[in-house]
Coordinates of N, CA, C and O in Angstrom, one line a residue:
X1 N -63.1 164.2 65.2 CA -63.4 163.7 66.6 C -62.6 164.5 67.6 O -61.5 164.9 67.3
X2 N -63.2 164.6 68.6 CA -62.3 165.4 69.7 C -62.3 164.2 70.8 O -63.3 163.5 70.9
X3 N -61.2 164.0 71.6 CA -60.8 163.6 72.2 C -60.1 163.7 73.7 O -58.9 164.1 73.6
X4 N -60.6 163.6 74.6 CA -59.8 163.8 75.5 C -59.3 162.8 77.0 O -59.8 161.7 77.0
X5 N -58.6 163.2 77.7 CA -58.3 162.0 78.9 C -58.1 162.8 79.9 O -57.5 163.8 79.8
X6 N -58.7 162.3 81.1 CA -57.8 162.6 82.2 C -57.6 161.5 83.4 O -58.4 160.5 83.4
X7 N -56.9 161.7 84.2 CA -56.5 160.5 85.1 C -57.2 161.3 86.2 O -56.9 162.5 86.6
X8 N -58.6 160.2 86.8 CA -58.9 160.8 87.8 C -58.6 159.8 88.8 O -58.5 158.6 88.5
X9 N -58.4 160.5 90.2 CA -57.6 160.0 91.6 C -59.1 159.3 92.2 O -59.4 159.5 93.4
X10 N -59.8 158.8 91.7 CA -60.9 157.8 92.1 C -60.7 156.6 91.3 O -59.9 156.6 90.4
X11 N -61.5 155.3 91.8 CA -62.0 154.3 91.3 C -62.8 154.1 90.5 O -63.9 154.5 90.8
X12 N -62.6 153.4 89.2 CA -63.7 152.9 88.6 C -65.1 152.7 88.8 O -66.1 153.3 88.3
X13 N -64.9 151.9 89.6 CA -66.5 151.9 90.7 C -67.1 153.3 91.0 O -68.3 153.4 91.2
X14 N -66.3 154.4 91.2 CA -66.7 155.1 92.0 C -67.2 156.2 90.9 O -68.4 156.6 90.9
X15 N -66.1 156.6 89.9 CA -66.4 156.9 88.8 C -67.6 156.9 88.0 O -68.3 157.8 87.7
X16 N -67.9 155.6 87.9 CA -69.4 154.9 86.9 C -70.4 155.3 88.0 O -71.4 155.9 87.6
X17 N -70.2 155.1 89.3 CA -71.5 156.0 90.4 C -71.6 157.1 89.7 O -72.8 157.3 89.3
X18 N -70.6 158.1 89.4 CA -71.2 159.7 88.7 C -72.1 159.1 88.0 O -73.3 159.3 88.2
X19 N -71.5 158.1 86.6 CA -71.9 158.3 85.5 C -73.3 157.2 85.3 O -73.8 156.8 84.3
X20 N -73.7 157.0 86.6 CA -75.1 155.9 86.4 C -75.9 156.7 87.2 O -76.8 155.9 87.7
X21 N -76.0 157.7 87.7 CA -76.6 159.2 88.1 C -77.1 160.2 87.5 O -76.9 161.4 87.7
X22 N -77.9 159.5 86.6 CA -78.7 160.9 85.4 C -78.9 162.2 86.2 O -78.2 163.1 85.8
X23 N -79.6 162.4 87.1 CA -80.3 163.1 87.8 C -78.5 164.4 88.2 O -78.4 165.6 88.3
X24 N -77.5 163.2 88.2 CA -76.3 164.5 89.1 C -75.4 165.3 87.4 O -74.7 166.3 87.3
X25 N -75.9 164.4 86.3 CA -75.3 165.0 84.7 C -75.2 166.7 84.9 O -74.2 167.4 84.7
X26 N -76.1 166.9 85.1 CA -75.9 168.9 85.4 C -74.7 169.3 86.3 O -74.4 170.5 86.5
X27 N -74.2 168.3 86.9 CA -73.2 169.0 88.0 C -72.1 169.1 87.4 O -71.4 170.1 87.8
X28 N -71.7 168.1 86.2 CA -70.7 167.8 85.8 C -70.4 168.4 84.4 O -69.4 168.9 84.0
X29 N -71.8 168.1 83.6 CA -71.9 168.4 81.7 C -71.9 170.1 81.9 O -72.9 170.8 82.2
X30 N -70.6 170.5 81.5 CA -70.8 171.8 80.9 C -72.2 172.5 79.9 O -72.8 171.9 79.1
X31 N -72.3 173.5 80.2 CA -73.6 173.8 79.5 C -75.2 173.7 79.6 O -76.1 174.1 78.9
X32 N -75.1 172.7 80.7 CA -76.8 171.9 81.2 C -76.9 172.5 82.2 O -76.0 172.6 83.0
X33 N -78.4 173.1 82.4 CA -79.1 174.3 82.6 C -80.0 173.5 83.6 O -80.4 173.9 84.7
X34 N -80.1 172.4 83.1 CA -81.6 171.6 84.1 C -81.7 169.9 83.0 O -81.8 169.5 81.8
X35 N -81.8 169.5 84.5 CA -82.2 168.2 83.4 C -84.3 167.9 83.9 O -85.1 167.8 84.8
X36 N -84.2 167.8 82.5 CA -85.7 167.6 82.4 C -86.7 165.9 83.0 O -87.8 165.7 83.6
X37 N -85.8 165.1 82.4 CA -86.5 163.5 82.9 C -84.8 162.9 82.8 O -83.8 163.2 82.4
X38 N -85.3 161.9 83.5 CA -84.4 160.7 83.3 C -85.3 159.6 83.4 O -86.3 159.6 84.0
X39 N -84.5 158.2 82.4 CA -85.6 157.4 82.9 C -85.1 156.5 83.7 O -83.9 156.3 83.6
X40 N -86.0 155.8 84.8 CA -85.6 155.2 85.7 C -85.0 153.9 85.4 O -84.8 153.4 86.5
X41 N -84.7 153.1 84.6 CA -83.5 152.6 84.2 C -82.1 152.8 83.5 O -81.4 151.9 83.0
X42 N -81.7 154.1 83.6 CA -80.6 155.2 83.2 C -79.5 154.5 84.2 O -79.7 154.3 85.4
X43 N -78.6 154.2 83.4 CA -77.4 154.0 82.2 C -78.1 152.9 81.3 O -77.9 153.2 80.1
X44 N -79.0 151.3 81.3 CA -79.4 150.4 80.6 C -79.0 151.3 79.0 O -79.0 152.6 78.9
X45 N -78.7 150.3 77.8 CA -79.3 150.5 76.4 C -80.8 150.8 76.5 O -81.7 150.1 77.0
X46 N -80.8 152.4 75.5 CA -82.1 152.6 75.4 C -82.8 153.6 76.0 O -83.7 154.1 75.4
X47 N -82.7 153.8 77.0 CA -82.8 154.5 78.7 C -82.0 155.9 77.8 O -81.0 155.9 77.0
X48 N -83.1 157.3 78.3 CA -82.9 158.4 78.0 C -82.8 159.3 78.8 O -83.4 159.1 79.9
X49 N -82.2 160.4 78.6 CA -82.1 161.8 79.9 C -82.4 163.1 79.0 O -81.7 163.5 78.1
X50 N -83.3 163.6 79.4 CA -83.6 165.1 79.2 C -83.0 166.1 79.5 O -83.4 166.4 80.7
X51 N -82.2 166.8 79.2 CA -81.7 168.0 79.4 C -82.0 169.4 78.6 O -82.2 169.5 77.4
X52 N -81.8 170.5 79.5 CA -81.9 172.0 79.0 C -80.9 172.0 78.9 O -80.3 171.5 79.8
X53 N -80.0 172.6 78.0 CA -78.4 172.9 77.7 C -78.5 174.4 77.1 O -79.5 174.8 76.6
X54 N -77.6 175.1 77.1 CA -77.6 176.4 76.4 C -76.3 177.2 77.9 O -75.5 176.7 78.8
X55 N -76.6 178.5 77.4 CA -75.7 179.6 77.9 C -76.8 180.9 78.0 O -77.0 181.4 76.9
X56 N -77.4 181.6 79.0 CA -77.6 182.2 79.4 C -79.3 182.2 78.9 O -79.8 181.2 79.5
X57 N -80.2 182.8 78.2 CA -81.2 183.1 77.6 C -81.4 182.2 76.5 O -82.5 181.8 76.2
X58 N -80.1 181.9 75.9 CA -80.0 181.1 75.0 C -80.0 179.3 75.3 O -78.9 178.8 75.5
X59 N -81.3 178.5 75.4 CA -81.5 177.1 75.6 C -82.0 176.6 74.7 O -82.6 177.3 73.9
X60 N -81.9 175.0 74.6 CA -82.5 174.2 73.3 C -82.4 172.4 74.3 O -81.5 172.0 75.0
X61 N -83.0 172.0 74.2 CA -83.6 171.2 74.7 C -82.8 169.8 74.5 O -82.8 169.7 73.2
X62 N -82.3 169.0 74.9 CA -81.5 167.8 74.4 C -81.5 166.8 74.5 O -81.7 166.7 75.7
X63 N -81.4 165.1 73.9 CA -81.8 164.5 74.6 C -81.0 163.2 74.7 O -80.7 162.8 73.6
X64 N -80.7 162.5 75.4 CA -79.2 162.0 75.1 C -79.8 160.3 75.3 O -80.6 159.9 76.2
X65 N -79.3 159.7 74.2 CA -79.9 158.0 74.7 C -79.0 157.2 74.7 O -78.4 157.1 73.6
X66 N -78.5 156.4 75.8 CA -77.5 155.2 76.2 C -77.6 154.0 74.9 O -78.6 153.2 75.0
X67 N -76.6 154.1 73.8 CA -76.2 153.5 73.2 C -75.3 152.1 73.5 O -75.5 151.0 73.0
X68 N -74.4 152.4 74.5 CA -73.2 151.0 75.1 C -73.1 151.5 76.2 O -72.5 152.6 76.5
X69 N -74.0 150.2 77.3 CA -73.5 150.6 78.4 C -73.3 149.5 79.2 O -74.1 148.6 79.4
X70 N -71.7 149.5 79.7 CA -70.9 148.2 80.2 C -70.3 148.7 81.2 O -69.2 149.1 81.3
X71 N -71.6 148.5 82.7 CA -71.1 148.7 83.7 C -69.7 148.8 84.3 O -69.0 147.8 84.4
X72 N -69.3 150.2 84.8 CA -67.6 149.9 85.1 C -66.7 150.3 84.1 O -65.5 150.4 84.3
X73 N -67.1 150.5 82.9 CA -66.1 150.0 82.0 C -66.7 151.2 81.0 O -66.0 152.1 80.8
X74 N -67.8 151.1 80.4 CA -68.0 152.0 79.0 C -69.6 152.0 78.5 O -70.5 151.3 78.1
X75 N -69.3 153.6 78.7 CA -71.1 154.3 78.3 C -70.8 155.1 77.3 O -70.0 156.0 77.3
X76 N -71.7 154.7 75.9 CA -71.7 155.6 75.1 C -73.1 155.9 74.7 O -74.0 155.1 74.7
X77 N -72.9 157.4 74.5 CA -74.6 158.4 74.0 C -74.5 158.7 73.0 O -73.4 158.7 72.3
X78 N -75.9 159.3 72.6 CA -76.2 159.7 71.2 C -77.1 161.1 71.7 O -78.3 161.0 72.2
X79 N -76.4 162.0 71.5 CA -76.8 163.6 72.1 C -77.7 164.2 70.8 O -77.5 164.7 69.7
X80 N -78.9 163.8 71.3 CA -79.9 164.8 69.9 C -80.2 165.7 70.3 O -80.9 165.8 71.3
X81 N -79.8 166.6 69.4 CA -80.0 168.8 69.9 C -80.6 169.4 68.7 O -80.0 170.2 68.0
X82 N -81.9 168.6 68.5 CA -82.9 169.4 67.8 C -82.4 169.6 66.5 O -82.4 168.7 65.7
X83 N -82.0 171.3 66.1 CA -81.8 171.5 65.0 C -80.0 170.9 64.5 O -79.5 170.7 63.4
X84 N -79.4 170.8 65.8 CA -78.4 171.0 65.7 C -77.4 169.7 65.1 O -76.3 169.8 64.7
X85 N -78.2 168.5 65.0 CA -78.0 167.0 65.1 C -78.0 166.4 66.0 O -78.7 166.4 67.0
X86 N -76.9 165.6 65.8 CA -76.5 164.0 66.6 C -75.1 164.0 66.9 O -74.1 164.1 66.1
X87 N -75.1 163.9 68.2 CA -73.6 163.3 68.0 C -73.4 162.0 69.2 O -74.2 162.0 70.1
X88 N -72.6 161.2 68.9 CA -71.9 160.1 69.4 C -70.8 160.6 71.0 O -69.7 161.1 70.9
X89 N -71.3 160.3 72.0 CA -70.2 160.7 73.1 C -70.0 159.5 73.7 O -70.9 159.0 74.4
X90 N -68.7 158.9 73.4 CA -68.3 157.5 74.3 C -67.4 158.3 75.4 O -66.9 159.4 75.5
X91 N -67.7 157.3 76.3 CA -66.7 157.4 77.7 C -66.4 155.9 78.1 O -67.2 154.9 77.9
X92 N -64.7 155.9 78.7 CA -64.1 154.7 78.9 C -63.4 154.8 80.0 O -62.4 155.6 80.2
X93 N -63.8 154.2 80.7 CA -63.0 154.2 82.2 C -62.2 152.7 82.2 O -62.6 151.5 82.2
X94 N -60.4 153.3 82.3 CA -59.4 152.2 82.5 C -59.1 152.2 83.3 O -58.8 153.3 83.6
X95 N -58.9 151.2 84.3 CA -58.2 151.3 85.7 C -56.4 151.3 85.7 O -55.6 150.5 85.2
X96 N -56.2 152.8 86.4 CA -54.9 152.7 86.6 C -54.1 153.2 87.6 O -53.8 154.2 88.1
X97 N -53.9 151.5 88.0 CA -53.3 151.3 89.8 C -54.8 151.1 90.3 O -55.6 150.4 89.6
X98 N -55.2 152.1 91.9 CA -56.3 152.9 92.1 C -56.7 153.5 91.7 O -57.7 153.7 92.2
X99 N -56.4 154.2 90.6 CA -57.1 155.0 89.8 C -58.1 155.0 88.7 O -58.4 153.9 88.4
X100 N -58.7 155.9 87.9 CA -59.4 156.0 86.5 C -58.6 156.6 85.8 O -58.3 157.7 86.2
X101 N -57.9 156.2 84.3 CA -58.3 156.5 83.3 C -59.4 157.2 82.4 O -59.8 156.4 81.6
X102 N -59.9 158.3 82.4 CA -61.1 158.2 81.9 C -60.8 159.1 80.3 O -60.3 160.2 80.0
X103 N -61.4 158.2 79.6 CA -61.1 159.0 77.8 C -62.9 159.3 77.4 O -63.9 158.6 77.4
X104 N -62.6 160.2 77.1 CA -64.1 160.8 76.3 C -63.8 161.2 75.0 O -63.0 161.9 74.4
X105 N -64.8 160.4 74.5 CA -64.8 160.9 72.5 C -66.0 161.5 72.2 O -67.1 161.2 72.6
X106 N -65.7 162.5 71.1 CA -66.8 163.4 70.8 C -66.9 163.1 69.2 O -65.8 163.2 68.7
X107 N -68.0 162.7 68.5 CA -68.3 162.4 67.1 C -68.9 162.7 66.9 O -69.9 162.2 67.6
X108 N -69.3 164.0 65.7 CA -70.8 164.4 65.6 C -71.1 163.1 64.4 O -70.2 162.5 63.8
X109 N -72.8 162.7 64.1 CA -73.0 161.8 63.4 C -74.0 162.6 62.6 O -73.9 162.4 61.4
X110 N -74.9 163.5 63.0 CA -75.9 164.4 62.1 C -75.9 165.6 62.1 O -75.1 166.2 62.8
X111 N -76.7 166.3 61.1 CA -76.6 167.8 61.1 C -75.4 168.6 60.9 O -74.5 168.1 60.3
X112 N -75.4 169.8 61.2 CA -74.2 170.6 61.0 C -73.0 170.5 61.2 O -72.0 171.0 60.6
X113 N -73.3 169.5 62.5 CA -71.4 169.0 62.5 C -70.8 168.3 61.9 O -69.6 168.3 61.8
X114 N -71.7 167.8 61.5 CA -70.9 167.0 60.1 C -70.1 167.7 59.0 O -69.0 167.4 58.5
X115 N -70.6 168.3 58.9 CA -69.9 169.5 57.9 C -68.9 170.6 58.4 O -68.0 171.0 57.7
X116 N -69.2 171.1 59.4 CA -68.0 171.5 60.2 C -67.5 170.9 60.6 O -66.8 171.6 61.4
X117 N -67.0 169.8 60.7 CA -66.0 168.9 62.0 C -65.1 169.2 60.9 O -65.0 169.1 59.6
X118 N -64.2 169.5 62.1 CA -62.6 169.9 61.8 C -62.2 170.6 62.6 O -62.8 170.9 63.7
X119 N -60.8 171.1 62.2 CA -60.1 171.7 63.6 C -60.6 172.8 64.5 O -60.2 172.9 65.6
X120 N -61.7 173.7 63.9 CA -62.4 174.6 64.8 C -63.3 174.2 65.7 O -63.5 174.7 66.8
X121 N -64.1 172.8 65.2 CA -65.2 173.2 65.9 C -64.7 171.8 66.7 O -65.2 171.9 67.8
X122 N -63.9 170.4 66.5 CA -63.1 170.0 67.3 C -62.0 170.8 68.5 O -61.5 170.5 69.5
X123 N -61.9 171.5 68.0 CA -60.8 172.5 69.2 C -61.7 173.0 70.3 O -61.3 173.3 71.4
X124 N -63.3 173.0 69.9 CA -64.0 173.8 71.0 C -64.7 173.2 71.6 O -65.3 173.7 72.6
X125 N -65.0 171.8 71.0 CA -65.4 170.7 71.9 C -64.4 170.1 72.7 O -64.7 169.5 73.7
X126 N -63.4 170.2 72.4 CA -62.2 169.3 73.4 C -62.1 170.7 74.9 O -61.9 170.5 76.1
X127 N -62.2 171.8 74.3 CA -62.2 172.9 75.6 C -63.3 172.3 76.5 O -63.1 171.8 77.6
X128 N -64.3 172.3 76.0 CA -65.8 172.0 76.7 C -65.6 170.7 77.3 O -65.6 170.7 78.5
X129 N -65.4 169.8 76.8 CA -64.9 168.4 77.4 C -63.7 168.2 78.0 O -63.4 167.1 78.5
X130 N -62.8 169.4 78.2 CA -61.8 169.2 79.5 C -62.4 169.9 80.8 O -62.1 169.8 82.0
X131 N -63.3 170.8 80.1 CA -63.9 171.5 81.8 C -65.0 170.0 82.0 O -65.3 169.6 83.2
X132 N -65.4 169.7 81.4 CA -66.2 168.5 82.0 C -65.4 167.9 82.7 O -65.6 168.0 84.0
X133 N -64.2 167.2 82.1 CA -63.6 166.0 82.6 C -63.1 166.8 84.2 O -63.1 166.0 85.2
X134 N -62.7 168.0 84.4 CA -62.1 168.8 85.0 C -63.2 168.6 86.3 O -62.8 168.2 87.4
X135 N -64.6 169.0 86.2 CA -65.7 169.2 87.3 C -65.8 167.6 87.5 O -66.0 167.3 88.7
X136 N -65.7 166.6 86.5 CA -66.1 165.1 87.2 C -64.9 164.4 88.0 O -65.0 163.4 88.8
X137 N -63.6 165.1 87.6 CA -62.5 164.5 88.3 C -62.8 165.2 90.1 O -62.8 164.6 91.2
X138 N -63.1 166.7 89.7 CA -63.3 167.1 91.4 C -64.3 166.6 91.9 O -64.2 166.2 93.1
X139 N -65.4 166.4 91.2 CA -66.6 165.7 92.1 C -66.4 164.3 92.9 O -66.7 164.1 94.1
X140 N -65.9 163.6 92.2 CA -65.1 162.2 91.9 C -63.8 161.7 93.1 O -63.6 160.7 93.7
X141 N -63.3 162.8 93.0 CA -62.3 163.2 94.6 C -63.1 163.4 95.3 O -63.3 162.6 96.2
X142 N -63.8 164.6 95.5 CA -64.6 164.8 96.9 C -64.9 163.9 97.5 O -64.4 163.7 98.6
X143 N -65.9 163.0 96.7 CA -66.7 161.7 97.3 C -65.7 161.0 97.9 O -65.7 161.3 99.1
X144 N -65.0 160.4 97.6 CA -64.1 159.2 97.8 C -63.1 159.8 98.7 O -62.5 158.9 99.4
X145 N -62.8 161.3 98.8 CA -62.1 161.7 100.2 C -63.3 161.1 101.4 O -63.3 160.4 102.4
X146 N -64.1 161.8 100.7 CA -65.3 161.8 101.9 C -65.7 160.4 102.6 O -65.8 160.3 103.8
X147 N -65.9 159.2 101.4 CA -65.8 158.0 102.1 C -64.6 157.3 102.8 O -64.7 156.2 103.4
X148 N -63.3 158.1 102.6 CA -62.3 157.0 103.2 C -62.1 157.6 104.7 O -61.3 157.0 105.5

């Protein structure tokens, strides 16, 4: 599993607005190219988002479905990439002070990661998942500069 945290200088509240925003996922998720649908009950259990993901010429199509989702508090997905498998992405927002807590866990459940998971291919998802946490903590400030 890869794991990561960072303490972003927003609110909970404000935080979960990113993350109940299918439509803004490209601003933030490393590697997504275009998001294809959302559905209009996204974050609910069940409620899915389409995305293009890849790196240059190279795309594959993805499709991520809201597994736990507890407004405020904790959304977890189930990322299906075709040939690639399944994997499990929880996110947990703890309030600290004014602030977020925010911890992201990466579990692949099908396909090839299953068999690679280990320290390589965990080392390069935790890269990928600190530039996330990295673009949602700036996004996350902006706003909240912006509304105070």
């Amino acid at each position: 599993m890869a794991r990561n945290r960072s303490l972003i200088h927003s609110s909970p509240p404000e935080v979960w607005r990113l993350l109940s925003d299918g439509h803004r996922y490209g601003e933030w998720v490393t590697g997504t190219q275009q998001i294809l649908a959302v559905d209009p009950h996204w974050p609910d259990v069940g409620a899915r988002l389409r995305v293009r993901v890849g790196a240059g010429p190279l795309a594959l199509d993805d499709t991520c479905v809201v597994r736990v989702s507890e407004p405020g508090r904790r959304l977890q997905l189930e990322a299906k990439a075709g040939p690639f498998g399944a994997a499990r992405i929880a996110m947990k927002l703890t309030p600290w002070g004014e602030h977020t807590l925010f911890t992201l866990d990466w579990h692949p459940l099908r396909g090839p990661g299953t068999r690679m998971h280990g320290l390589p291919v965990d080392y390069f998802v935790r890269v990928r998942n600190g530039m996330m946490l990295t673009k949602l903590a700036r996004i996350a400030v902006c706003e909240h500069t912006a509304a105070v």
